[in-house]
PDB file of C-alpha atoms in Angstrom:
ATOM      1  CA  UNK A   1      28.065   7.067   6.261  1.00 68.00           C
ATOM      2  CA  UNK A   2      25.012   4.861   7.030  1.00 71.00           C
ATOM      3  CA  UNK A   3      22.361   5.612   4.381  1.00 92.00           C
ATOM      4  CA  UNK A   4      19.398   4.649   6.544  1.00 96.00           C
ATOM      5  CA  UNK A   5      19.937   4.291  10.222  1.00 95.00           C
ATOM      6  CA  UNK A   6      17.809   3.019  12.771  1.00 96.00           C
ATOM      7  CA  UNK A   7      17.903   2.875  16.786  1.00 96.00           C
ATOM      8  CA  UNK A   8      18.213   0.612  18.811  1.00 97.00           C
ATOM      9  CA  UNK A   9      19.088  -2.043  17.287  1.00 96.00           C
ATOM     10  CA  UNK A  10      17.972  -4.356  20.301  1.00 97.00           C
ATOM     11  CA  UNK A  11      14.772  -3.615  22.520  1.00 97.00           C
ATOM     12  CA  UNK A  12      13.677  -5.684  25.036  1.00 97.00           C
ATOM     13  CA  UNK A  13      10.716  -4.727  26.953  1.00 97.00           C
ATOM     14  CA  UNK A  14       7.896  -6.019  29.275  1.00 97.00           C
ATOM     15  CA  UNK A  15       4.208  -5.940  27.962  1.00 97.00           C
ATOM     16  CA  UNK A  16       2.441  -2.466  28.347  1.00 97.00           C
ATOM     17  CA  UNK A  17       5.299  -0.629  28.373  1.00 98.00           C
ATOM     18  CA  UNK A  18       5.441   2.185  25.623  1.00 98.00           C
ATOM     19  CA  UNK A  19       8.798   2.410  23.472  1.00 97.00           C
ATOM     20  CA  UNK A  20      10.127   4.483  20.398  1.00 97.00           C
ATOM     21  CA  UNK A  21      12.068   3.328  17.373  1.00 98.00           C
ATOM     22  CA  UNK A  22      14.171   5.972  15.714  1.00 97.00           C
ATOM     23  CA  UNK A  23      14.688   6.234  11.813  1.00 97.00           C
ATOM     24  CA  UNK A  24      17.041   8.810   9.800  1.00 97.00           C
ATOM     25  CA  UNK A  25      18.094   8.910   6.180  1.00 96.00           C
ATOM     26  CA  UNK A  26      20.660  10.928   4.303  1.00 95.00           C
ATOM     27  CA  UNK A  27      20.032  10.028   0.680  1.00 92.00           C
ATOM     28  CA  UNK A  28      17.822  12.669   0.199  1.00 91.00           C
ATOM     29  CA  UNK A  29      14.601  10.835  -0.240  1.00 90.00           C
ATOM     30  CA  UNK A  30      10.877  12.332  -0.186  1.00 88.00           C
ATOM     31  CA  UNK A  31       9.151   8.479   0.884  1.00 90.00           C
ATOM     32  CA  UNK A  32       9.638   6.520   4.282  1.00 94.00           C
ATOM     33  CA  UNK A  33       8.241   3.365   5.448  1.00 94.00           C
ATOM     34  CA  UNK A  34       7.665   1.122   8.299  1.00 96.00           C
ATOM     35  CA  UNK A  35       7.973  -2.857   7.504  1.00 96.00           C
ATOM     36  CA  UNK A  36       7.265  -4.997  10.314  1.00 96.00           C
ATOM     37  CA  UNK A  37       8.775  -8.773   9.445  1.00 96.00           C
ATOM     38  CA  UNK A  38       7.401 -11.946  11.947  1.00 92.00           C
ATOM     39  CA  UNK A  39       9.331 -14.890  13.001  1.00 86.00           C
ATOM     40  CA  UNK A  40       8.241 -16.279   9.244  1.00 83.00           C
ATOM     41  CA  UNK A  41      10.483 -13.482   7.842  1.00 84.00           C
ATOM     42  CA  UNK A  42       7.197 -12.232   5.968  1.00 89.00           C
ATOM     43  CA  UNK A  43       7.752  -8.669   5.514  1.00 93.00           C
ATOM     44  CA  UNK A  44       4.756  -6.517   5.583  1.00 93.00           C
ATOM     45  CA  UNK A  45       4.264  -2.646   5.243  1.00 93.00           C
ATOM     46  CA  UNK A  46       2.643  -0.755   7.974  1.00 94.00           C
ATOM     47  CA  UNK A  47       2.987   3.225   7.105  1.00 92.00           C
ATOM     48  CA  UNK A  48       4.788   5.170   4.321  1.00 91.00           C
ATOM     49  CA  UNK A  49       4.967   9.276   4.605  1.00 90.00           C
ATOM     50  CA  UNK A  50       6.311  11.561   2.100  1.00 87.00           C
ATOM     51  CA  UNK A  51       7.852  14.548   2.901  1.00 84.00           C
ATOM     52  CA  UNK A  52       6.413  14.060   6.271  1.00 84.00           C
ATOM     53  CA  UNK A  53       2.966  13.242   4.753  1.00 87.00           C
ATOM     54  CA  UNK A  54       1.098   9.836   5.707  1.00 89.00           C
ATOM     55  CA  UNK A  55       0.674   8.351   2.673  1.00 86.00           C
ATOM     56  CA  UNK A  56       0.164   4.621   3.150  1.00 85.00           C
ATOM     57  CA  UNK A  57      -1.317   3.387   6.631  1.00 86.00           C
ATOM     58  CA  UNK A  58      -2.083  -0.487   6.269  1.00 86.00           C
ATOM     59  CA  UNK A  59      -4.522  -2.122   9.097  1.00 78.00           C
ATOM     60  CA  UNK A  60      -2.055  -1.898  11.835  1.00 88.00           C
ATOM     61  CA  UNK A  61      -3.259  -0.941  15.269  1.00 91.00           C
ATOM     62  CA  UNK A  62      -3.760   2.294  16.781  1.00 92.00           C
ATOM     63  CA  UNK A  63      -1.255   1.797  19.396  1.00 96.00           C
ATOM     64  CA  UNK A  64       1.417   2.111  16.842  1.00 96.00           C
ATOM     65  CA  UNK A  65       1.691   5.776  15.977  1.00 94.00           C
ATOM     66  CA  UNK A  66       4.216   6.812  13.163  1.00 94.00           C
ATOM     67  CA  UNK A  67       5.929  10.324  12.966  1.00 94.00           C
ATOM     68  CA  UNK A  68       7.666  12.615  10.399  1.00 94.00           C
ATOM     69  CA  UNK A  69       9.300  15.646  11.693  1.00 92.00           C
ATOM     70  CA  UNK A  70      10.867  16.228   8.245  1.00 92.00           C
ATOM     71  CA  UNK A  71      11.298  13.984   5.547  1.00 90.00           C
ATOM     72  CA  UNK A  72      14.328  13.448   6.449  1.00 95.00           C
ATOM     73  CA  UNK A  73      12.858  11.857   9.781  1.00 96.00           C
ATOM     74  CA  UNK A  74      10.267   8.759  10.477  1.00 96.00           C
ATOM     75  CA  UNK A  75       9.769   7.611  13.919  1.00 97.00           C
ATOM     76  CA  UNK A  76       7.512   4.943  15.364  1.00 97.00           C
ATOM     77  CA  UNK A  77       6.133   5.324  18.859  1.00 97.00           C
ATOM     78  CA  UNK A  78       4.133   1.661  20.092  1.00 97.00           C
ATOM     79  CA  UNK A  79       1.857   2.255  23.047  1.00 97.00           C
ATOM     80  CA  UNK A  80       0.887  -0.633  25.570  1.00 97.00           C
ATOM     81  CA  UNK A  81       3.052  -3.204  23.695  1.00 97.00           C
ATOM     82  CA  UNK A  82       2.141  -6.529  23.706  1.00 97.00           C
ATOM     83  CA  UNK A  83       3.802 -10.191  23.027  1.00 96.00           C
ATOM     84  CA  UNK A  84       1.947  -9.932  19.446  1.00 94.00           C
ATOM     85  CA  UNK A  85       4.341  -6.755  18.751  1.00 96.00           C
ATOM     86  CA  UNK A  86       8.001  -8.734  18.956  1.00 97.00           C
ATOM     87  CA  UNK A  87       9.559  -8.675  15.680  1.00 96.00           C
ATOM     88  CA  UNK A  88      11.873  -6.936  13.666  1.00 97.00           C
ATOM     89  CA  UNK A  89      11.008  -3.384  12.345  1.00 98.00           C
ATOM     90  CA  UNK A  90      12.584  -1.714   8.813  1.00 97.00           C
ATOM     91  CA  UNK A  91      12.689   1.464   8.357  1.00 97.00           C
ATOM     92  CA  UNK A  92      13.046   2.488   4.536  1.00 95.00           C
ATOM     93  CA  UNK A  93      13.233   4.717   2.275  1.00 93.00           C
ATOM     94  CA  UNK A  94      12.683   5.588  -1.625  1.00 90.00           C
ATOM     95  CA  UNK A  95      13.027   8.604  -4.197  1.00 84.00           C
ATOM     96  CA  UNK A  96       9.749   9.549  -6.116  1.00 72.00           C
ATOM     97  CA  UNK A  97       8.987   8.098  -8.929  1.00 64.00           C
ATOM     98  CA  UNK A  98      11.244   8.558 -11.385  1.00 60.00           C
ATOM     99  CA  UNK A  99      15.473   7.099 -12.600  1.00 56.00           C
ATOM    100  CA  UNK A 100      15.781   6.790  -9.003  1.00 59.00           C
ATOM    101  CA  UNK A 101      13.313   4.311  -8.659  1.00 69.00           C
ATOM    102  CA  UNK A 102      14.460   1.888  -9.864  1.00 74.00           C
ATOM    103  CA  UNK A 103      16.860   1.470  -7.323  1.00 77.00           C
ATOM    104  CA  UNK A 104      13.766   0.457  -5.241  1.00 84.00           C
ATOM    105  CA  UNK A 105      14.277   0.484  -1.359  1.00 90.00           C
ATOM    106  CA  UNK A 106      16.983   1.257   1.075  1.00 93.00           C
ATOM    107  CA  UNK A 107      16.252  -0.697   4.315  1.00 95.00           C
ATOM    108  CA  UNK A 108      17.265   0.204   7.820  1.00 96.00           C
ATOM    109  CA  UNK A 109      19.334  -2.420   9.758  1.00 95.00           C
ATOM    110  CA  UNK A 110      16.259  -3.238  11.571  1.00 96.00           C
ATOM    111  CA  UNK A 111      15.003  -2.945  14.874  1.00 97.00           C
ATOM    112  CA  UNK A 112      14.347  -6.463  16.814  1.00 97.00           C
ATOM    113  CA  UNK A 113      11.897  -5.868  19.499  1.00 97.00           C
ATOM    114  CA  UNK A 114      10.806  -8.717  21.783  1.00 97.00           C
ATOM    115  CA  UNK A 115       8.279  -7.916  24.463  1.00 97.00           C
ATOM    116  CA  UNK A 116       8.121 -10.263  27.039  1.00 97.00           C
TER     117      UNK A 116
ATOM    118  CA  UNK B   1      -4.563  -6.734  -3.210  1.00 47.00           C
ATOM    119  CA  UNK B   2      -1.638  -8.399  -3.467  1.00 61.00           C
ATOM    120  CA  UNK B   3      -1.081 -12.150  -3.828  1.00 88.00           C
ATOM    121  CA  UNK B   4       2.526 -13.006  -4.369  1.00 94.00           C
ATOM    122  CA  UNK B   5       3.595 -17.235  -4.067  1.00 95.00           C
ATOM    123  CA  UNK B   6       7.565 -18.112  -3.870  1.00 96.00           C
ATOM    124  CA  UNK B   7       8.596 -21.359  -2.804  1.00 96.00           C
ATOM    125  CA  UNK B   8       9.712 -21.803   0.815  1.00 95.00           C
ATOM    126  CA  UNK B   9      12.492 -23.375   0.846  1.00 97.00           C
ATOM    127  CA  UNK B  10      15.285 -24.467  -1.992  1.00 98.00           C
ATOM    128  CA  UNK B  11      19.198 -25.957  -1.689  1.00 98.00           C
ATOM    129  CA  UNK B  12      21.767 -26.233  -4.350  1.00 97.00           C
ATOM    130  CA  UNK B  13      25.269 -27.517  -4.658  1.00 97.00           C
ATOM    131  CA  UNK B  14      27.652 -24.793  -5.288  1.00 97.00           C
ATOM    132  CA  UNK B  15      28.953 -23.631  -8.206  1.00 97.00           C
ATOM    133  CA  UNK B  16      25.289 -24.563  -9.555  1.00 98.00           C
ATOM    134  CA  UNK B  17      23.253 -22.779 -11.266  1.00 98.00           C
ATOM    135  CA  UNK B  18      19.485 -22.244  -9.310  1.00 98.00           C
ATOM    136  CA  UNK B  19      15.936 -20.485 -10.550  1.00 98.00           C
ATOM    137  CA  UNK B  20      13.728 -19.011  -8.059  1.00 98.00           C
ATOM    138  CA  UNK B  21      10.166 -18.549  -9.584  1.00 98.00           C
ATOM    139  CA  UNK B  22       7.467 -15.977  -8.294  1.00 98.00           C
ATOM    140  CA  UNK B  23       4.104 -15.462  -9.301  1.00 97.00           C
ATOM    141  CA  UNK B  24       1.639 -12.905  -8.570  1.00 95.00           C
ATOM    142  CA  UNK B  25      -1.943 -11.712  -8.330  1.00 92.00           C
ATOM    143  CA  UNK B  26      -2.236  -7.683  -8.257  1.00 85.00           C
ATOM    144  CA  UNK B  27      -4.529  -4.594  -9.607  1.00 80.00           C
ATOM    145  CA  UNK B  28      -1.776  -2.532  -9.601  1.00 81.00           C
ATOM    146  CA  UNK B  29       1.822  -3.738 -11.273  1.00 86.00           C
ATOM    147  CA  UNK B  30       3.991  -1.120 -11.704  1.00 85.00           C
ATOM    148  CA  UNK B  31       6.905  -2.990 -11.718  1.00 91.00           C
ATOM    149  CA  UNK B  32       8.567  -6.228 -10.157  1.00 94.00           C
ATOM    150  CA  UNK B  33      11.555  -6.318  -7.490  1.00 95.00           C
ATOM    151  CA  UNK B  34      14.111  -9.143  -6.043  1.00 96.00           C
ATOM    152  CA  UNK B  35      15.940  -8.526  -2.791  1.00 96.00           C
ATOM    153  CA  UNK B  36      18.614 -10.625  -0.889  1.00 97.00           C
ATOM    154  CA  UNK B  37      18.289 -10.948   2.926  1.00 96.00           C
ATOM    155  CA  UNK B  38      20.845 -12.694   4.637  1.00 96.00           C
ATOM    156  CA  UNK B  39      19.589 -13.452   8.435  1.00 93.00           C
ATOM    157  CA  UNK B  40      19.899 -10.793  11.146  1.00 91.00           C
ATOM    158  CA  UNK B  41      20.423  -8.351   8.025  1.00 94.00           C
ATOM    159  CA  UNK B  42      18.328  -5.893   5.687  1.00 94.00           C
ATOM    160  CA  UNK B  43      16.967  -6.515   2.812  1.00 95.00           C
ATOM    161  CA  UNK B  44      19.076  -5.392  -0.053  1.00 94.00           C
ATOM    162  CA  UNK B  45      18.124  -4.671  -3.738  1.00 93.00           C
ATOM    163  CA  UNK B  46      19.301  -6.892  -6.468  1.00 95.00           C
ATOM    164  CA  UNK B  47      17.104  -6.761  -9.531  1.00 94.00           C
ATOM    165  CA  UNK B  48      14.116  -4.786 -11.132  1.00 93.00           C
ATOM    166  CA  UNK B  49      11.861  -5.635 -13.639  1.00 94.00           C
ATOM    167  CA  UNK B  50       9.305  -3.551 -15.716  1.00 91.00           C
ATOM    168  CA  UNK B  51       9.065  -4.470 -18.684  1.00 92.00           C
ATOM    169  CA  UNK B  52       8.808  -8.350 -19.980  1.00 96.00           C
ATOM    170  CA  UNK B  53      12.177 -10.089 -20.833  1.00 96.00           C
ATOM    171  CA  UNK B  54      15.704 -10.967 -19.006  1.00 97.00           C
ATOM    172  CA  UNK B  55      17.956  -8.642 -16.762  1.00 93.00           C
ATOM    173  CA  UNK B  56      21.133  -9.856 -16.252  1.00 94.00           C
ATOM    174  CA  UNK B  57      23.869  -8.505 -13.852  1.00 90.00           C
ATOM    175  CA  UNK B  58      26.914 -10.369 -13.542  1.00 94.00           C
ATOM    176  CA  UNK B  59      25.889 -13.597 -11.826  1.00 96.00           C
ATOM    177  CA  UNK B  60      22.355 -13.244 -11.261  1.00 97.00           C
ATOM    178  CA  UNK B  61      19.220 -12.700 -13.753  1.00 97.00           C
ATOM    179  CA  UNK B  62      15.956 -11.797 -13.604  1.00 97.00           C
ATOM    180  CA  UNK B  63      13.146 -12.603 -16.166  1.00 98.00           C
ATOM    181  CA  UNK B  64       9.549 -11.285 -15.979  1.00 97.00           C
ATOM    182  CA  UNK B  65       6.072 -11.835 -18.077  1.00 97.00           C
ATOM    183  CA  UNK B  66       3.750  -9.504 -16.882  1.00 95.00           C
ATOM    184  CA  UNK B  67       1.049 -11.537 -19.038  1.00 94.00           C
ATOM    185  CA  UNK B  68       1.537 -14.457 -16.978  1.00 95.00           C
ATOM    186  CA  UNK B  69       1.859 -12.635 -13.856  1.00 95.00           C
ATOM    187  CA  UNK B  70       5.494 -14.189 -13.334  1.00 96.00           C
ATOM    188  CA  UNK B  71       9.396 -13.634 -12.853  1.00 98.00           C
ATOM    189  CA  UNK B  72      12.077 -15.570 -11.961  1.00 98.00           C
ATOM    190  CA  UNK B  73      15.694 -14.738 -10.003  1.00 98.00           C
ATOM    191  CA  UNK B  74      18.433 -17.116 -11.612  1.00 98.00           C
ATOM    192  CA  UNK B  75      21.895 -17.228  -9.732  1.00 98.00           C
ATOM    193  CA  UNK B  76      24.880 -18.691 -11.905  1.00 97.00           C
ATOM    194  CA  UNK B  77      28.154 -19.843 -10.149  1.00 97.00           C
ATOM    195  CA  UNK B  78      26.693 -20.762  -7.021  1.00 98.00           C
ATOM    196  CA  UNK B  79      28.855 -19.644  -3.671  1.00 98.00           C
ATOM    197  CA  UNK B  80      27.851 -20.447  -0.180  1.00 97.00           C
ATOM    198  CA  UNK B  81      27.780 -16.746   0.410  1.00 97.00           C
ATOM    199  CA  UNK B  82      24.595 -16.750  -1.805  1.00 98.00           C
ATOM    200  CA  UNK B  83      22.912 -18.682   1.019  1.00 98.00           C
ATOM    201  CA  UNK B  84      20.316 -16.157   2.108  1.00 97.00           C
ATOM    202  CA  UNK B  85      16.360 -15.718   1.609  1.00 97.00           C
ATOM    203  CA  UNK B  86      15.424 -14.126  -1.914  1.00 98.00           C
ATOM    204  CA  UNK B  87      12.514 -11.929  -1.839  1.00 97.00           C
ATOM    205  CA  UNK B  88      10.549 -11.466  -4.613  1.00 96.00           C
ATOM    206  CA  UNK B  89       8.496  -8.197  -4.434  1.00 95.00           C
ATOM    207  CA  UNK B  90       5.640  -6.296  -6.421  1.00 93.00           C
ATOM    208  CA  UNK B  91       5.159  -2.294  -6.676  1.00 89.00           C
ATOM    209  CA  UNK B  92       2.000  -1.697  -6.340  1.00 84.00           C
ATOM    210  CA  UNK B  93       0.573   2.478  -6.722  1.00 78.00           C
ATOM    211  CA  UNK B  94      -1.938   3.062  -4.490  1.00 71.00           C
ATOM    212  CA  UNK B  95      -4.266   5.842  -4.313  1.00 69.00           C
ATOM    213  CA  UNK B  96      -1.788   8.737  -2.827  1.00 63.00           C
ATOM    214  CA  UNK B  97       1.544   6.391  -3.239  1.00 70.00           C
ATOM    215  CA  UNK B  98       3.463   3.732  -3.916  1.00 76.00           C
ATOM    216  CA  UNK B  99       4.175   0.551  -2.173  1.00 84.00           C
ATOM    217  CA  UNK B 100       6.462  -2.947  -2.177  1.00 89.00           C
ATOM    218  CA  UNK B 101       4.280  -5.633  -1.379  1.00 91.00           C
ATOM    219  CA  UNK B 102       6.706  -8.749  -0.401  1.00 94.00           C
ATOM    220  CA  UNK B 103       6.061 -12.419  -0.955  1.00 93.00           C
ATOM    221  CA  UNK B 104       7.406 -14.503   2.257  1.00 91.00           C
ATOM    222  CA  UNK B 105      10.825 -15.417   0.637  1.00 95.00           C
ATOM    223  CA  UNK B 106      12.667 -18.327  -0.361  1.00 97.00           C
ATOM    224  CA  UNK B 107      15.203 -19.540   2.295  1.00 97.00           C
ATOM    225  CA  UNK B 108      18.613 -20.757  -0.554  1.00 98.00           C
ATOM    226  CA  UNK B 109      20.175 -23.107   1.256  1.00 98.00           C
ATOM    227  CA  UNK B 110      23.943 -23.963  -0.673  1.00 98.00           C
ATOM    228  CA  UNK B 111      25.505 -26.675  -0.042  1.00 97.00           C
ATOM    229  CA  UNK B 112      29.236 -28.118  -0.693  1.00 93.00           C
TER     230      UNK B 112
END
């Protein structure tokens, strides 16, 4: 069983358009996140919710528009894309603080999105 | 904020032993992470630090000074498999959570 999944995988799409990424975990975890890592591999955080809570939203645009429909749950929904957007987007998740912790992160496979 | 330096790139001979330093800049340390990402792949967790001192876990090692705003990732044994980008990351707690901030990752490059 997949502990974080993410789909698709691939997404190619023309500027403008408007596309969804879909995230679920089954480790039982209250905290999600969106990463978004550029062609220099630097992986930054863009949102984190818990139990379907935003939590964390970093300076990302407001065409990019997380949501939690249980905490089970993050999607992100990018409006108007534009060449700027192609990348690869995590999805993650974490227990609360606590002995799970520890254990840091589990990422998503990632989502590669090129907008052309 | 968040300042976190690793080197960009590094290559070793296999079955070498290789030291991948990271320091950091932060108002918020809560604890120090290492992750391996091999391209087209995840991230995936292979050390954490708190406290100041060594981890060790079978072939690879982690040290941290939180004085000196520093850690270090050593791998032992060297196999080409290990080729991959370490990334050395800081939790940070924020106002209403917690966060990994990630430095830009050292590309190991390991050679025959």
């Amino acid at each position: 069983d997949t502990a974080v999944s993410q789909t698709p995988k691939y997404l190619v799409t023309q500027m403008g358009n408007d596309k969804s990424i879909k995230c679920e975990q089954n480790l039982g975890h209250d905290t999600m996140y969106w990463y978004k890592q550029d062609s220099k591999k630097f992986l930054k955080i863009m949102f984190s919710y818990n139990n379907k809570e935003l939590i964390i939203n970093e300076t990302v645009p407001n065409r990019f528009s997380p949501k939690s429909p249980d905490k089970a749950h993050l999607n992100l929904h990018i409006n108007s894309l534009e060449l700027g957007d192609s990348a690869v987007y995590f999805c993650a998740s974490s227990q609360d603080i606590g002995p799970g912790w520890r254990y840091g992160y589990t990422f998503g496979s990632g989502t590669r999105l090129t907008v052309v | 904020g968040q300042n976190i330096d690793q080197p960009t790139e590094m290559t070793a001979t296999e079955g070498a032993i290789v030291q991948i330093n990271c320091t950091y800049q932060t108002s918020g340390f809560n604890g120090l992470f290492w992750y391996q990402q091999h391209a087209g792949e995840a991230p995936t967790f292979l050390s954490y630090n708190v406290l100041d001192g060594l981890e060790e876990k079978g072939r690879f090692s982690s040290f941290l000074s939180r004085s000196k705003g520093y850690s270090y990732l050593l791998l032992k044994e060297l196999q080409m498999k290990d080729s991959a980008s370490y990334l050395c990351a800081v939790w940070e707690l924020t106002g209403g959570g917690n966060k990994l901030t990630f430095g830009t990752g050292t590309q190991l490059k390991v050679e025959l």
